[in-house]
Structures are given as C-alpha cells and as structure tokens.
Short mmCIF file of C-alpha atoms in Angstrom, two decimals:
data_model
loop_
_atom_site.label_atom_id
_atom_site.label_comp_id
_atom_site.label_asym_id
_atom_site.label_seq_id
_atom_site.Cartn_x
_atom_site.Cartn_y
_atom_site.Cartn_z
CA UNK W 512 4.12 29.73 3.38
CA UNK W 513 1.37 31.51 5.23
CA UNK W 514 -2.10 30.79 3.82
CA UNK W 515 -5.35 32.50 4.78
CA UNK W 516 -8.60 30.97 3.44
CA UNK W 517 -11.75 33.14 3.54
CA UNK W 518 -15.42 32.41 2.90
CA UNK W 519 -17.97 35.10 1.98
CA UNK W 520 -20.34 36.93 4.40
CA UNK W 521 -23.41 36.82 2.15
CA UNK W 522 -26.42 34.94 3.59
CA UNK W 523 -29.89 33.92 2.48
CA UNK W 524 -32.88 33.68 4.84
CA UNK W 525 -34.89 31.17 2.78
CA UNK W 526 -35.82 29.08 5.85
CA UNK W 527 -35.45 31.35 8.94
CA UNK W 528 -34.05 34.78 9.74
CA UNK W 529 -30.50 35.21 8.53
CA UNK W 530 -29.19 35.71 12.06
CA UNK W 531 -30.67 32.43 13.37
CA UNK W 532 -28.23 30.12 11.59
CA UNK W 533 -24.52 30.62 10.91
CA UNK W 534 -22.72 27.56 9.51
CA UNK W 535 -18.99 27.17 9.05
CA UNK W 536 -17.75 26.88 5.46
CA UNK W 537 -16.85 23.24 4.91
CA UNK W 538 -15.07 23.86 1.61
CA UNK W 539 -12.28 26.09 2.94
CA UNK W 540 -11.99 23.83 6.04
CA UNK W 541 -11.36 20.80 3.84
CA UNK W 542 -8.89 22.67 1.60
CA UNK W 543 -7.06 23.97 4.61
CA UNK W 544 -6.83 20.53 6.13
CA UNK W 545 -5.20 19.13 3.05
CA UNK W 546 -2.41 21.73 2.64
CA UNK W 547 0.94 20.18 3.61
CA UNK W 548 1.76 20.52 7.31
CA UNK W 549 4.90 22.64 6.94
CA UNK W 550 2.77 25.57 5.82
CA UNK W 551 0.79 27.84 8.26
CA UNK W 552 -2.92 27.82 7.40
CA UNK W 553 -5.67 29.97 8.88
CA UNK W 554 -9.44 30.03 8.21
CA UNK W 555 -11.93 32.96 8.36
CA UNK W 556 -15.68 32.60 7.87
CA UNK W 557 -16.88 36.16 7.25
CA UNK W 558 -20.46 35.08 7.99
CA UNK W 559 -19.39 35.73 11.60
CA UNK W 560 -17.97 39.18 10.79
CA UNK W 561 -20.74 40.71 8.69
CA UNK W 562 -20.82 44.04 10.58
CA UNK W 563 -17.12 44.85 10.39
CA UNK W 564 -15.56 43.12 7.39
CA UNK W 565 -12.99 45.78 6.47
CA UNK W 566 -11.92 46.42 10.01
CA UNK W 567 -11.56 42.74 10.79
CA UNK W 568 -9.65 41.85 7.60
CA UNK W 569 -7.35 44.83 8.03
CA UNK W 570 -6.42 43.56 11.47
CA UNK W 571 -6.12 39.86 10.58
CA UNK W 572 -4.15 40.37 7.35
CA UNK W 573 -1.85 42.84 9.08
CA UNK W 574 -1.22 40.36 11.85
CA UNK W 575 -0.71 37.19 9.75
CA UNK W 576 1.00 38.77 6.70
CA UNK W 577 -0.12 35.88 4.47
CA UNK W 578 1.65 34.93 1.24
CA UNK W 579 -1.53 33.50 -0.33
CA UNK W 580 -5.16 34.29 0.39
CA UNK W 581 -7.89 31.96 -0.91
CA UNK W 582 -11.47 33.18 -1.47
CA UNK W 583 -14.41 30.81 -1.91
CA UNK W 584 -17.50 32.10 -3.69
CA UNK W 585 -20.78 31.04 -5.28
CA UNK W 586 -22.36 33.04 -8.11
CA UNK W 587 -24.45 35.29 -5.85
CA UNK W 588 -21.43 35.95 -3.61
CA UNK W 589 -19.00 36.82 -6.37
CA UNK W 590 -19.63 40.57 -6.30
CA UNK W 591 -18.69 40.59 -2.63
CA UNK W 592 -15.72 38.33 -3.41
CA UNK W 593 -14.29 40.83 -5.96
CA UNK W 594 -14.70 43.69 -3.51
CA UNK W 595 -12.83 41.75 -0.81
CA UNK W 596 -10.07 40.86 -3.33
CA UNK W 597 -9.74 44.57 -4.15
CA UNK W 598 -9.57 45.45 -0.43
CA UNK W 599 -6.92 42.80 0.15
CA UNK W 600 -4.79 44.07 -2.69
CA UNK W 601 -5.09 47.58 -1.23
CA UNK W 602 -4.03 46.36 2.20
CA UNK W 603 -1.19 44.15 1.00
CA UNK W 604 -0.38 44.62 -2.70
CA UNK W 605 2.17 41.77 -2.81
CA UNK W 606 -0.15 39.03 -1.55
CA UNK W 607 -1.34 36.43 -4.08
CA UNK W 608 -5.08 35.77 -4.32
CA UNK W 609 -6.68 32.56 -5.50
CA UNK W 610 -10.46 32.23 -6.01
CA UNK W 611 -12.30 28.93 -6.01
CA UNK W 612 -15.80 27.56 -5.64
CA UNK W 613 -18.73 27.12 -8.02
CA UNK W 614 -18.43 30.51 -9.71
CA UNK W 615 -14.72 30.22 -10.39
CA UNK W 616 -15.36 26.73 -11.83
CA UNK W 617 -18.36 27.50 -14.04
CA UNK W 618 -17.32 30.98 -15.08
CA UNK W 619 -13.50 30.69 -15.27
CA UNK W 620 -13.22 31.90 -18.84
CA UNK W 621 -15.53 34.88 -18.28
CA UNK W 622 -13.86 35.79 -14.97
CA UNK W 623 -10.39 35.64 -16.52
CA UNK W 624 -11.45 37.99 -19.28
CA UNK W 625 -13.26 40.49 -16.99
CA UNK W 626 -11.94 43.74 -15.51
CA UNK W 627 -12.20 42.13 -12.07
CA UNK W 628 -9.41 39.72 -13.01
CA UNK W 629 -6.86 42.37 -12.09
CA UNK W 630 -7.46 41.60 -8.43
CA UNK W 631 -7.11 37.84 -8.89
CA UNK W 632 -3.87 35.88 -9.45
CA UNK W 633 -5.21 32.32 -9.66
CA UNK W 634 -8.43 30.42 -10.18
CA UNK W 635 -9.04 26.84 -9.07
CA UNK W 636 -11.76 24.96 -10.93
CA UNK W 637 -13.60 22.02 -9.39
CA UNK W 638 -12.41 20.27 -6.32
CA UNK W 639 -9.85 22.38 -4.56
CA UNK W 640 -7.91 20.21 -2.14
CA UNK W 641 -5.22 18.86 -4.40
CA UNK W 642 -4.88 21.92 -6.67
CA UNK W 643 -4.58 24.29 -3.74
CA UNK W 644 -2.11 22.02 -1.95
CA UNK W 645 0.07 22.00 -5.07
CA UNK W 646 -0.36 25.73 -5.63
CA UNK W 647 0.99 26.49 -2.18
CA UNK W 648 3.95 24.22 -2.85
CA UNK W 649 4.56 25.87 -6.23
CA UNK W 650 4.68 29.28 -4.63
CA UNK W 651 7.14 27.85 -2.16
CA UNK W 652 9.32 26.63 -5.11
CA UNK W 653 8.45 22.97 -4.84
CA UNK W 654 6.12 22.52 -7.81
CA UNK W 655 5.32 24.10 -11.22
CA UNK W 656 2.19 26.09 -11.92
CA UNK W 657 2.04 24.70 -15.43
CA UNK W 658 1.80 21.11 -14.04
CA UNK W 659 -1.15 21.69 -11.69
CA UNK W 660 -4.45 20.35 -13.14
CA UNK W 661 -7.56 22.59 -12.75
CA UNK W 662 -5.44 25.71 -12.06
CA UNK W 663 -5.65 28.95 -13.99
CA UNK W 664 -2.73 31.35 -13.58
CA UNK W 665 -1.38 34.47 -15.14
CA UNK W 666 1.50 34.86 -17.62
CA UNK W 667 2.23 38.50 -18.46
CA UNK W 668 -1.13 39.48 -17.05
CA UNK W 669 -3.14 37.00 -19.10
CA UNK W 670 -4.75 33.89 -17.63
CA UNK W 671 -3.57 30.47 -18.76
CA UNK W 672 -6.04 27.66 -18.04
CA UNK W 673 -4.46 24.25 -17.33
CA UNK W 674 -6.45 21.18 -18.23
CA UNK W 675 -9.05 19.76 -15.73
CA UNK W 676 -7.97 17.22 -13.18
CA UNK W 677 -9.64 13.89 -12.41
CA UNK W 678 -12.09 13.60 -9.53
CA UNK W 679 -10.23 13.07 -6.30
CA UNK W 680 -9.96 9.78 -4.41
CA UNK W 681 -11.88 10.74 -1.30
CA UNK W 682 -10.14 8.10 0.79
CA UNK W 683 -6.92 10.14 0.51
CA UNK W 684 -8.36 13.38 1.96
CA UNK W 685 -7.44 14.52 5.46
CA UNK W 686 -9.91 15.85 8.00
CA UNK W 687 -11.12 19.46 7.66
CA UNK W 688 -9.62 22.12 9.98
CA UNK W 689 -11.68 22.84 13.06
CA UNK W 690 -8.95 23.71 15.58
CA UNK W 691 -7.48 27.08 16.70
CA UNK W 692 -6.39 27.82 13.12
CA UNK W 693 -10.03 28.60 12.44
CA UNK W 694 -10.01 32.20 13.58
CA UNK W 695 -13.76 32.74 13.64
CA UNK W 696 -16.17 30.94 15.95
CA UNK W 697 -19.77 30.98 17.23
CA UNK W 698 -21.38 28.75 14.53
CA UNK W 699 -24.92 27.92 15.58
CA UNK W 700 -28.33 26.54 14.67
CA UNK W 701 -30.55 28.73 16.78
CA UNK W 702 -29.14 28.22 20.28
CA UNK W 703 -27.09 25.07 19.53
CA UNK W 704 -23.54 24.71 18.29
CA UNK W 705 -23.30 23.06 14.91
CA UNK W 706 -20.55 21.74 12.58
CA UNK W 707 -20.48 20.23 9.10
CA UNK W 708 -19.25 16.98 7.64
CA UNK W 709 -19.18 15.38 4.21
CA UNK W 710 -19.80 11.71 3.59
CA UNK W 711 -20.07 11.77 -0.25
CA UNK W 712 -19.71 14.02 -3.28
CA UNK W 713 -21.79 14.33 -6.36
CA UNK W 714 -25.24 13.19 -7.53
CA UNK W 715 -26.41 11.06 -10.42
CA UNK W 716 -29.80 12.67 -10.76
CA UNK W 717 -30.41 14.74 -13.91
CA UNK W 718 -32.02 17.93 -12.44
CA UNK W 719 -31.12 20.59 -15.01
CA UNK W 720 -31.47 23.59 -12.68
CA UNK W 721 -28.45 22.32 -10.76
CA UNK W 722 -24.83 23.15 -11.57
CA UNK W 723 -23.22 20.30 -9.71
CA UNK W 724 -22.32 18.21 -12.73
CA UNK W 725 -19.86 20.97 -13.69
CA UNK W 726 -18.00 20.40 -10.40
CA UNK W 727 -17.94 16.61 -10.30
CA UNK W 728 -19.57 15.32 -13.42
CA UNK W 729 -22.59 13.02 -13.09
CA UNK W 730 -20.88 10.85 -10.46
CA UNK W 731 -21.38 9.77 -6.89
CA UNK W 732 -18.34 9.06 -4.67
CA UNK W 733 -18.32 8.16 -1.02
CA UNK W 734 -15.87 8.68 1.78
CA UNK W 735 -14.77 5.50 3.64
CA UNK W 736 -17.04 4.91 6.65
CA UNK W 737 -13.95 4.91 8.92
CA UNK W 738 -13.14 8.44 7.66
CA UNK W 739 -16.72 9.60 8.35
CA UNK W 740 -16.55 8.25 11.90
CA UNK W 741 -13.21 9.99 12.41
CA UNK W 742 -14.83 13.22 11.31
CA UNK W 743 -17.78 12.75 13.69
CA UNK W 744 -15.36 11.97 16.54
CA UNK W 745 -13.51 15.22 15.90
CA UNK W 746 -16.76 17.21 16.12
CA UNK W 747 -18.29 15.24 19.01
CA UNK W 748 -15.29 14.93 21.29
CA UNK W 749 -12.96 17.78 20.30
CA UNK W 750 -15.53 20.47 19.49
CA UNK W 751 -18.07 19.24 22.04
CA UNK W 752 -20.82 19.71 19.42
CA UNK W 753 -23.92 17.54 19.01
CA UNK W 754 -25.56 19.01 15.91
CA UNK W 755 -23.99 18.07 12.57
CA UNK W 756 -25.20 19.17 9.15
CA UNK W 757 -24.18 16.76 6.42
CA UNK W 758 -23.29 18.75 3.31
CA UNK W 759 -23.79 15.89 0.77
CA UNK W 760 -26.01 16.88 -2.10
CA UNK W 761 -27.87 13.58 -1.87
CA UNK W 762 -26.40 11.12 0.63
CA UNK W 763 -29.20 8.54 0.23
CA UNK W 764 -28.51 7.54 -3.36
CA UNK W 765 -27.09 4.23 -2.10
CA UNK W 766 -29.46 2.98 0.67
CA UNK W 767 -27.29 -0.06 1.56
CA UNK W 768 -24.33 2.22 2.19
CA UNK W 769 -26.49 4.58 4.33
CA UNK W 770 -27.62 1.59 6.45
CA UNK W 771 -24.01 0.46 6.86
CA UNK W 772 -22.95 3.98 7.92
CA UNK W 773 -25.85 4.22 10.37
CA UNK W 774 -24.97 0.87 11.91
CA UNK W 775 -21.46 2.14 12.45
CA UNK W 776 -22.67 5.33 14.04
CA UNK W 777 -25.06 3.41 16.31
CA UNK W 778 -22.23 1.13 17.43
CA UNK W 779 -20.28 4.27 18.54
CA UNK W 780 -23.07 5.12 21.01
CA UNK W 781 -22.86 8.92 20.58
CA UNK W 782 -25.18 10.35 23.25
CA UNK W 783 -27.32 13.27 22.01
CA UNK W 784 -25.96 13.28 18.47
CA UNK W 785 -28.27 15.06 16.00
CA UNK W 786 -27.71 14.74 12.26
CA UNK W 787 -29.31 16.87 9.55
CA UNK W 788 -29.22 15.75 5.93
CA UNK W 789 -30.43 16.47 2.41
CA UNK W 790 -32.25 13.71 0.47
CA UNK W 791 -34.50 13.02 -2.54
CA UNK W 792 -38.15 12.08 -2.18
CA UNK W 793 -37.86 8.86 -4.20
CA UNK W 794 -35.14 7.32 -2.02
CA UNK W 795 -36.89 8.28 1.24
CA UNK W 796 -40.28 7.05 0.00
CA UNK W 797 -39.07 3.63 -1.18
CA UNK W 798 -36.65 2.76 1.59
CA UNK W 799 -38.42 2.93 4.93
CA UNK W 800 -35.88 0.47 6.42
CA UNK W 801 -33.19 2.98 5.63
CA UNK W 802 -35.22 5.83 7.11
CA UNK W 803 -35.77 3.87 10.34
CA UNK W 804 -32.06 3.16 10.58
CA UNK W 805 -31.25 6.82 10.01
CA UNK W 806 -33.53 7.82 12.86
CA UNK W 807 -31.89 5.28 15.14
CA UNK W 808 -28.46 6.67 14.26
CA UNK W 809 -29.45 10.19 15.29
CA UNK W 810 -30.82 11.73 12.04
CA UNK W 811 -33.33 14.24 13.37
CA UNK W 812 -34.10 16.37 10.29
CA UNK W 813 -34.12 15.90 6.55
CA UNK W 814 -34.45 18.37 3.63
CA UNK W 815 -36.55 16.91 0.83
CA UNK W 816 -36.45 18.42 -2.67
CA UNK W 817 -40.15 18.41 -3.56
CA UNK W 818 -39.65 21.32 -6.00
CA UNK W 819 -43.10 21.63 -7.69
CA UNK W 820 -46.33 19.62 -8.13
CA UNK W 821 -46.68 20.43 -11.82
CA UNK W 822 -45.60 17.45 -13.90
CA UNK W 823 -44.89 19.78 -16.84
CA UNK W 824 -42.52 21.86 -14.68
CA UNK W 825 -40.87 18.80 -13.23
CA UNK W 826 -40.32 17.37 -16.72
CA UNK W 827 -38.73 20.66 -17.81
CA UNK W 828 -36.36 20.37 -14.81
CA UNK W 829 -35.55 16.71 -15.68
CA UNK W 830 -36.69 16.06 -12.14
CA UNK W 831 -39.20 13.20 -12.47
CA UNK W 832 -42.54 13.09 -10.66
CA UNK W 833 -41.40 13.94 -7.15
CA UNK W 834 -44.92 14.92 -6.08
CA UNK W 835 -46.15 11.35 -6.24
CA UNK W 836 -43.42 10.27 -3.81
CA UNK W 837 -43.39 13.32 -1.57
CA UNK W 838 -46.28 12.26 0.71
CA UNK W 839 -44.84 8.81 1.35
CA UNK W 840 -41.36 10.30 1.98
CA UNK W 841 -42.81 12.74 4.52
CA UNK W 842 -44.90 10.02 6.17
CA UNK W 843 -41.86 7.71 6.45
CA UNK W 844 -39.82 10.46 8.11
CA UNK W 845 -42.59 11.41 10.51
CA UNK W 846 -43.20 7.78 11.44
CA UNK W 847 -39.60 7.69 12.67
CA UNK W 848 -39.70 11.13 14.36
CA UNK W 849 -37.65 13.00 11.75
CA UNK W 850 -38.46 16.60 11.03
CA UNK W 851 -39.06 17.37 7.32
CA UNK W 852 -38.05 20.53 5.57
CA UNK W 853 -39.68 20.59 2.17
CA UNK W 854 -38.08 22.39 -0.77
CA UNK W 855 -40.31 24.24 -3.22
CA UNK W 856 -39.31 26.11 -6.40
CA UNK W 857 -41.60 28.69 -8.05
CA UNK W 858 -41.34 30.51 -11.36
CA UNK W 859 -41.48 27.73 -13.91
CA UNK W 860 -42.80 28.93 -17.34
CA UNK W 861 -46.38 27.72 -16.76
CA UNK W 862 -46.67 29.10 -13.25
CA UNK W 863 -49.49 31.64 -12.61
CA UNK W 864 -50.96 32.99 -9.44
CA UNK W 865 -53.16 29.88 -8.98
CA UNK W 866 -50.23 27.49 -9.57
CA UNK W 867 -48.17 29.25 -6.91
CA UNK W 868 -51.05 29.07 -4.43
CA UNK W 869 -51.66 25.43 -5.26
CA UNK W 870 -48.02 24.50 -4.59
CA UNK W 871 -48.19 26.12 -1.13
CA UNK W 872 -51.52 24.35 -0.47
CA UNK W 873 -49.97 21.03 -1.56
CA UNK W 874 -47.18 21.68 0.95
CA UNK W 875 -49.77 22.12 3.69
CA UNK W 876 -51.41 18.83 2.71
CA UNK W 877 -48.04 17.05 2.97
CA UNK W 878 -47.82 18.23 6.58
CA UNK W 879 -44.09 18.86 6.26
CA UNK W 880 -42.69 20.77 9.19
CA UNK W 881 -40.98 23.74 7.49
CA UNK W 882 -40.75 25.15 3.97
CA UNK W 883 -37.57 26.05 2.09
CA UNK W 884 -38.94 28.15 -0.78
CA UNK W 885 -37.03 29.63 -3.69
CA UNK W 886 -37.64 31.25 -7.04
CA UNK W 887 -36.32 29.38 -10.07
CA UNK W 888 -32.88 30.75 -10.76
CA UNK W 889 -31.06 30.54 -14.17
CA UNK W 890 -27.71 29.56 -12.74
CA UNK W 891 -24.72 29.90 -15.16
CA UNK W 892 -24.01 26.91 -17.42
CA UNK W 893 -27.16 24.98 -16.45
CA UNK W 894 -29.54 23.39 -18.90
CA UNK W 895 -32.41 25.27 -17.29
CA UNK W 896 -30.72 28.61 -18.03
CA UNK W 897 -30.35 27.73 -21.70
CA UNK W 898 -34.00 26.76 -21.99
CA UNK W 899 -35.23 29.91 -20.26
CA UNK W 900 -32.97 32.09 -22.40
CA UNK W 901 -34.25 30.48 -25.59
CA UNK W 902 -37.82 31.14 -24.48
CA UNK W 903 -37.04 34.76 -23.60
CA UNK W 904 -38.00 34.20 -19.95
CA UNK W 905 -34.78 35.40 -18.27
CA UNK W 906 -35.24 39.00 -17.14
CA UNK W 907 -31.88 39.34 -15.32
CA UNK W 908 -29.11 37.54 -17.13
CA UNK W 909 -26.03 39.18 -15.60
CA UNK W 910 -26.57 40.50 -12.05
CA UNK W 911 -25.53 37.36 -10.25
CA UNK W 912 -25.77 38.98 -6.80
CA UNK W 913 -29.54 38.30 -7.12
CA UNK W 914 -29.03 34.65 -7.97
CA UNK W 915 -29.68 33.38 -4.45
CA UNK W 916 -33.19 31.94 -4.69
CA UNK W 917 -34.84 35.05 -3.10
CA UNK W 918 -35.22 37.13 -6.24
CA UNK W 919 -37.23 36.63 -9.43
CA UNK W 920 -34.72 36.75 -12.22
CA UNK W 921 -37.21 35.18 -14.64
CA UNK W 922 -40.77 35.70 -15.71
CA UNK W 923 -43.40 33.12 -16.54
CA UNK W 924 -45.87 33.06 -19.43
CA UNK W 925 -48.42 34.63 -17.10
CA UNK W 926 -46.48 36.70 -14.61
CA UNK W 927 -43.79 39.26 -15.12
CA UNK W 928 -40.81 39.29 -12.70
CA UNK W 929 -42.38 41.73 -10.30
CA UNK W 930 -45.67 39.86 -10.23
CA UNK W 931 -43.83 36.59 -9.72
CA UNK W 932 -41.78 38.13 -6.88
CA UNK W 933 -44.94 39.34 -5.14
CA UNK W 934 -46.90 36.10 -5.53
CA UNK W 935 -43.93 34.06 -4.29
CA UNK W 936 -43.93 36.18 -1.11
CA UNK W 937 -47.65 36.86 -0.70
CA UNK W 938 -49.00 33.35 -1.18
CA UNK W 939 -46.51 32.07 1.43
CA UNK W 940 -47.91 34.57 3.96
CA UNK W 941 -51.56 33.74 3.37
CA UNK W 942 -51.31 29.98 2.75
CA UNK W 943 -48.49 28.86 5.04
CA UNK W 944 -48.90 31.55 7.67
CA UNK W 945 -46.93 31.62 10.88
CA UNK W 946 -44.63 28.68 11.57
CA UNK W 947 -46.01 26.29 14.19
CA UNK W 948 -43.16 24.05 15.43
CA UNK W 949 -44.06 20.36 15.35
CA UNK W 950 -43.91 18.29 18.50
CA UNK W 951 -40.67 16.56 17.38
CA UNK W 952 -38.97 19.96 17.03
CA UNK W 953 -40.30 21.19 20.35
CA UNK W 954 -38.87 18.18 22.12
CA UNK W 955 -35.38 18.82 20.67
CA UNK W 956 -35.20 22.60 21.32
CA UNK W 957 -37.71 23.49 24.00
CA UNK W 958 -35.77 26.61 25.06
CA UNK W 959 -35.62 28.46 21.74
CA UNK W 960 -39.01 27.06 20.66
CA UNK W 961 -40.60 28.51 23.79
CA UNK W 962 -38.88 31.86 23.09
CA UNK W 963 -40.33 31.78 19.58
CA UNK W 964 -43.87 30.67 20.59
CA UNK W 965 -44.32 32.92 23.60
CA UNK W 966 -42.14 35.97 22.99
CA UNK W 967 -41.04 36.51 19.34
CA UNK W 968 -44.13 35.22 17.61
CA UNK W 969 -46.66 37.24 19.69
CA UNK W 970 -44.50 40.33 19.37
CA UNK W 971 -44.20 39.96 15.59
CA UNK W 972 -47.91 39.33 15.20
CA UNK W 973 -48.67 42.65 16.92
CA UNK W 974 -46.03 44.39 14.87
CA UNK W 975 -47.29 43.09 11.56
CA UNK W 976 -50.87 43.84 12.48
CA UNK W 977 -49.87 47.44 12.88
CA UNK W 978 -47.96 47.38 9.56
CA UNK W 979 -50.93 45.82 7.81
CA UNK W 980 -53.33 48.39 9.25
CA UNK W 981 -51.09 51.23 8.09
CA UNK W 982 -49.70 49.94 4.78
CA UNK W 983 -51.65 46.84 3.69
CA UNK W 984 -50.15 43.83 1.91
CA UNK W 985 -48.32 45.89 -0.66
CA UNK W 986 -46.76 48.13 2.00
CA UNK W 987 -45.66 45.13 4.04
CA UNK W 988 -44.23 43.51 0.89
CA UNK W 989 -42.23 46.63 0.00
CA UNK W 990 -40.75 46.79 3.47
CA UNK W 991 -39.68 43.16 3.31
CA UNK W 992 -38.12 43.68 -0.14
CA UNK W 993 -36.20 46.66 1.19
CA UNK W 994 -34.85 44.55 4.01
CA UNK W 995 -33.76 41.86 1.55
CA UNK W 996 -32.05 44.49 -0.60
CA UNK W 997 -29.98 45.69 2.36
CA UNK W 998 -29.16 42.23 3.71
CA UNK W 999 -25.96 41.57 1.72
CA UNK W 1000 -24.85 45.20 1.20
CA UNK W 1001 -21.73 45.75 3.24
CA UNK W 1002 -21.16 49.50 3.66
CA UNK W 1003 -17.49 49.17 4.51
CA UNK W 1004 -16.87 47.51 1.10
CA UNK W 1005 -18.79 49.99 -1.03
CA UNK W 1006 -15.70 51.91 -2.15
CA UNK W 1007 -14.15 48.79 -3.68
#
C-alpha cells in the first residue's frame, strides 16, 4: 500500500507573526512511523505549502499515486480539510480518504451525517497509531474493517462506527517519521531549526474549556525514558537540530518523573540542546527543585497557563486559583534562566473592559517574557460550551473556522462579541505594547533578536504611527482584522 498523510495549512499568530514559526505535525509523523514497514508512507505538512496548495498536491498525488490519504484536522481547520478532501477526490477519484484528529474524534457522528461525508471514506477517533496501522492492513486484505476499534467506515454509503479502543501502551510505539519520507521541510522557530517530541499523553486536570478528555479520558501516561532519549537522539544527531518543542499537554504532572528524565538527558551531554515545554503554574510554583533540574537539562522556555486573574472565571473553568501561583511559577523559571510565555484567556461571562485591562496589567506585574492571548472559545463537546450555550452567551455556534482563539465567538454580560473582539486587541496594544525581548532570550538568539530590535521594530513603529495618524485606533483595528480574515483563506481551494 502507498499511504500519504497530510496536515492542514491553517495557522494562528497568537504569539508572533504566522510566518515566524512553522512546526512539523507530530501526529501524522507518529502515525506514519507506526504503519507496518512493508507499506510505503509519505508525510506532507501543508503549513510549508500555504501559497500553492492545489499545485503542490496535484503534483505529489500524481507522482505517488497513493492508495490511502490521511488528513489530520482540528475544529478550526476542518473547513480546509473538507476542501482538500474534495480536491483529492477530484484529482484521484479512486483513492481512499481517512480523517483523524480532534474534530474527527469529537464530531464523528455529526461529520458522518453531514454532506461533507461524501468526500470521506473513514474516520479514526482518538489515538490514531494502531487504528491507522490496522486500516492500512485491512485495505491490503490482511485485516477486517469491522474488527478495528475506533474506526468509522462506510457500508452502502452510510457510516458504521466501531466501538472505541483502549488507550495505547506508549511503550509499544515506534519513533515518528523524520526521514526522507517527510516530503516537506524548512520547519523553524524564527531562524532556528526545530522538531517535536512527545514524552507523555493526557492530563488529569479538570479544565472544562479543554477537549482533551475526549481523546484520552482523564488519564496521564508516559513514554519510557529510554524511548524519549531515542527520540531526542534522532533529532539531535540525525536531523542536526537543537531546538525541540515538547508537545505534551502538561509534562510536569509527575515532578519525580520529570527529574528522572532530566537526569537522563543531562547524562547524555547534548551540547546546545534547547527544550520548550508546556506546564501548569501549580507544578512549577511548588517544585523549584524540578525547575532547576529542567534548566540544567536544557529547558529554555516554558508556556504557563495563567488563563485569568478572576477567581469567578477560573471557578467556571474548573481551573483552580492559578493567579495565586503564577507569580511564584514565573519567579522560579526566571531564577533558573527559563523564558516564560504566559497564557491568558479573555471573554469569560463577567469580563468587561476593566477586567480585560486588569488581566493585561496583571501580566505586566508578573514580568513574564511573552504573552499567548486567546479569546474563550466554546470548543465542541466541552463543559464550557454547554455552560455558555445555556447562558445564551455563544454568538457563533457553528462556524468552526473561527474557533482558533483569535475570534470572539462568545459575548459576556457586559460586552457583545464585537466589543469583546476590540477590547481583546486594543488593551493588548496599549497595556503590553511592543515586545521587548528579555536578556535570556537575547542571549539565545542574538541574530534574530537584533534584527527585530534594530530593523523590524523601528520600521513597524514608523508604519503604525502613520496608520494611527491617518486612521486612529479603530482604523488600525479594522486593518488587523482584515489581515486575520485573509490569513487562512486559500484562493486555490475556493472552488471546492
């Protein structure tokens, strides 16, 4: 069998400009790495082909002539996913298409009953490695579709949904594909090459704005440390890459295990290794020994989910009082020279203009190094969505393309969606202002930091002064919204 796995081109500039960071898709790489070796597997990350999707896919599909094409999609990418599926069926009507990822998992029943289902032959729900491996074998005549857990398939044009499978034993998974079978290249964090690894799956926290429990349940599973080291070796030695983003949703849930992993990494003596991770404030605040060990192992940057300073909003999100631990978490990271990216969420029911401003001001007081700001999004099947729907606060219930954290799909008790959208953008400009790279960041990337400080930033300041003089805040805001609107519109897919 010839298998082509494709990730979507849609991007979100919630931290920096969308062109500054292009990460490989770890999901399709892991699925591809676990398909049996007798099959030919190829990977395409369309994030690297945003300007010529149709032309590129026409050439690649014509060259490979795949038997099965897999598409991975989140909710806000699903519109693009359907268009690509339609394009593929036009190019090669006989090819089979399987769709996986969060949207296929959470919305399998709705997707199977929709008009878009005509372009899709299979859905894989939840973890994809074993189900996709068996699907490929079934299409080769070595397995039965009806026996594959977590698979949805068609009989006489109607989807049949097999029962869910158990969570995978992570110790059995093979390494992701990063060799020449990955047909796209050029993944970068600013000027540096970057790759992704996974050291655990799942999270036991109860945050009800998150859809992860529908993928894994409320569980936390870890890869063997030997497997993690093998993964790092592949990136460090074979890909000659020093920056690694760890995709775990919350790697630090077990501090003793983190310390053990760090000791193993330290013993390997990787020169120049830089690790980036996501973590919760509570764990980073209460475990300075762990933070120190992470820094020694090469962890240079951490994303902290601060979310909101309002206890009422945090209680609604089942988040706990993260604000009381945020300062200590930031201080612990800075003490050990780790850059902190703080995550903020706006648009909770009690948010008004003052609350949005206060959250940005609180972020300044924390002295975190960069802000990752989003608008509260009513993701499908989440507890938060149900609460907001019951309160009549969801203003966009169905256009999932706008469910990427940039757009206000809700209102608050004090702000309608447009007012929330504006305040989310405006208060960031006036309170946070221009990004000033901290010393720790300057030391790691002096070249691109210098370009930002002495070329791009002065140029942009002059440009925006002219825009402000001509259009004012509202005019500048409208221009930025227009740019966001165009960002993930791909003209060569509009006919599909």
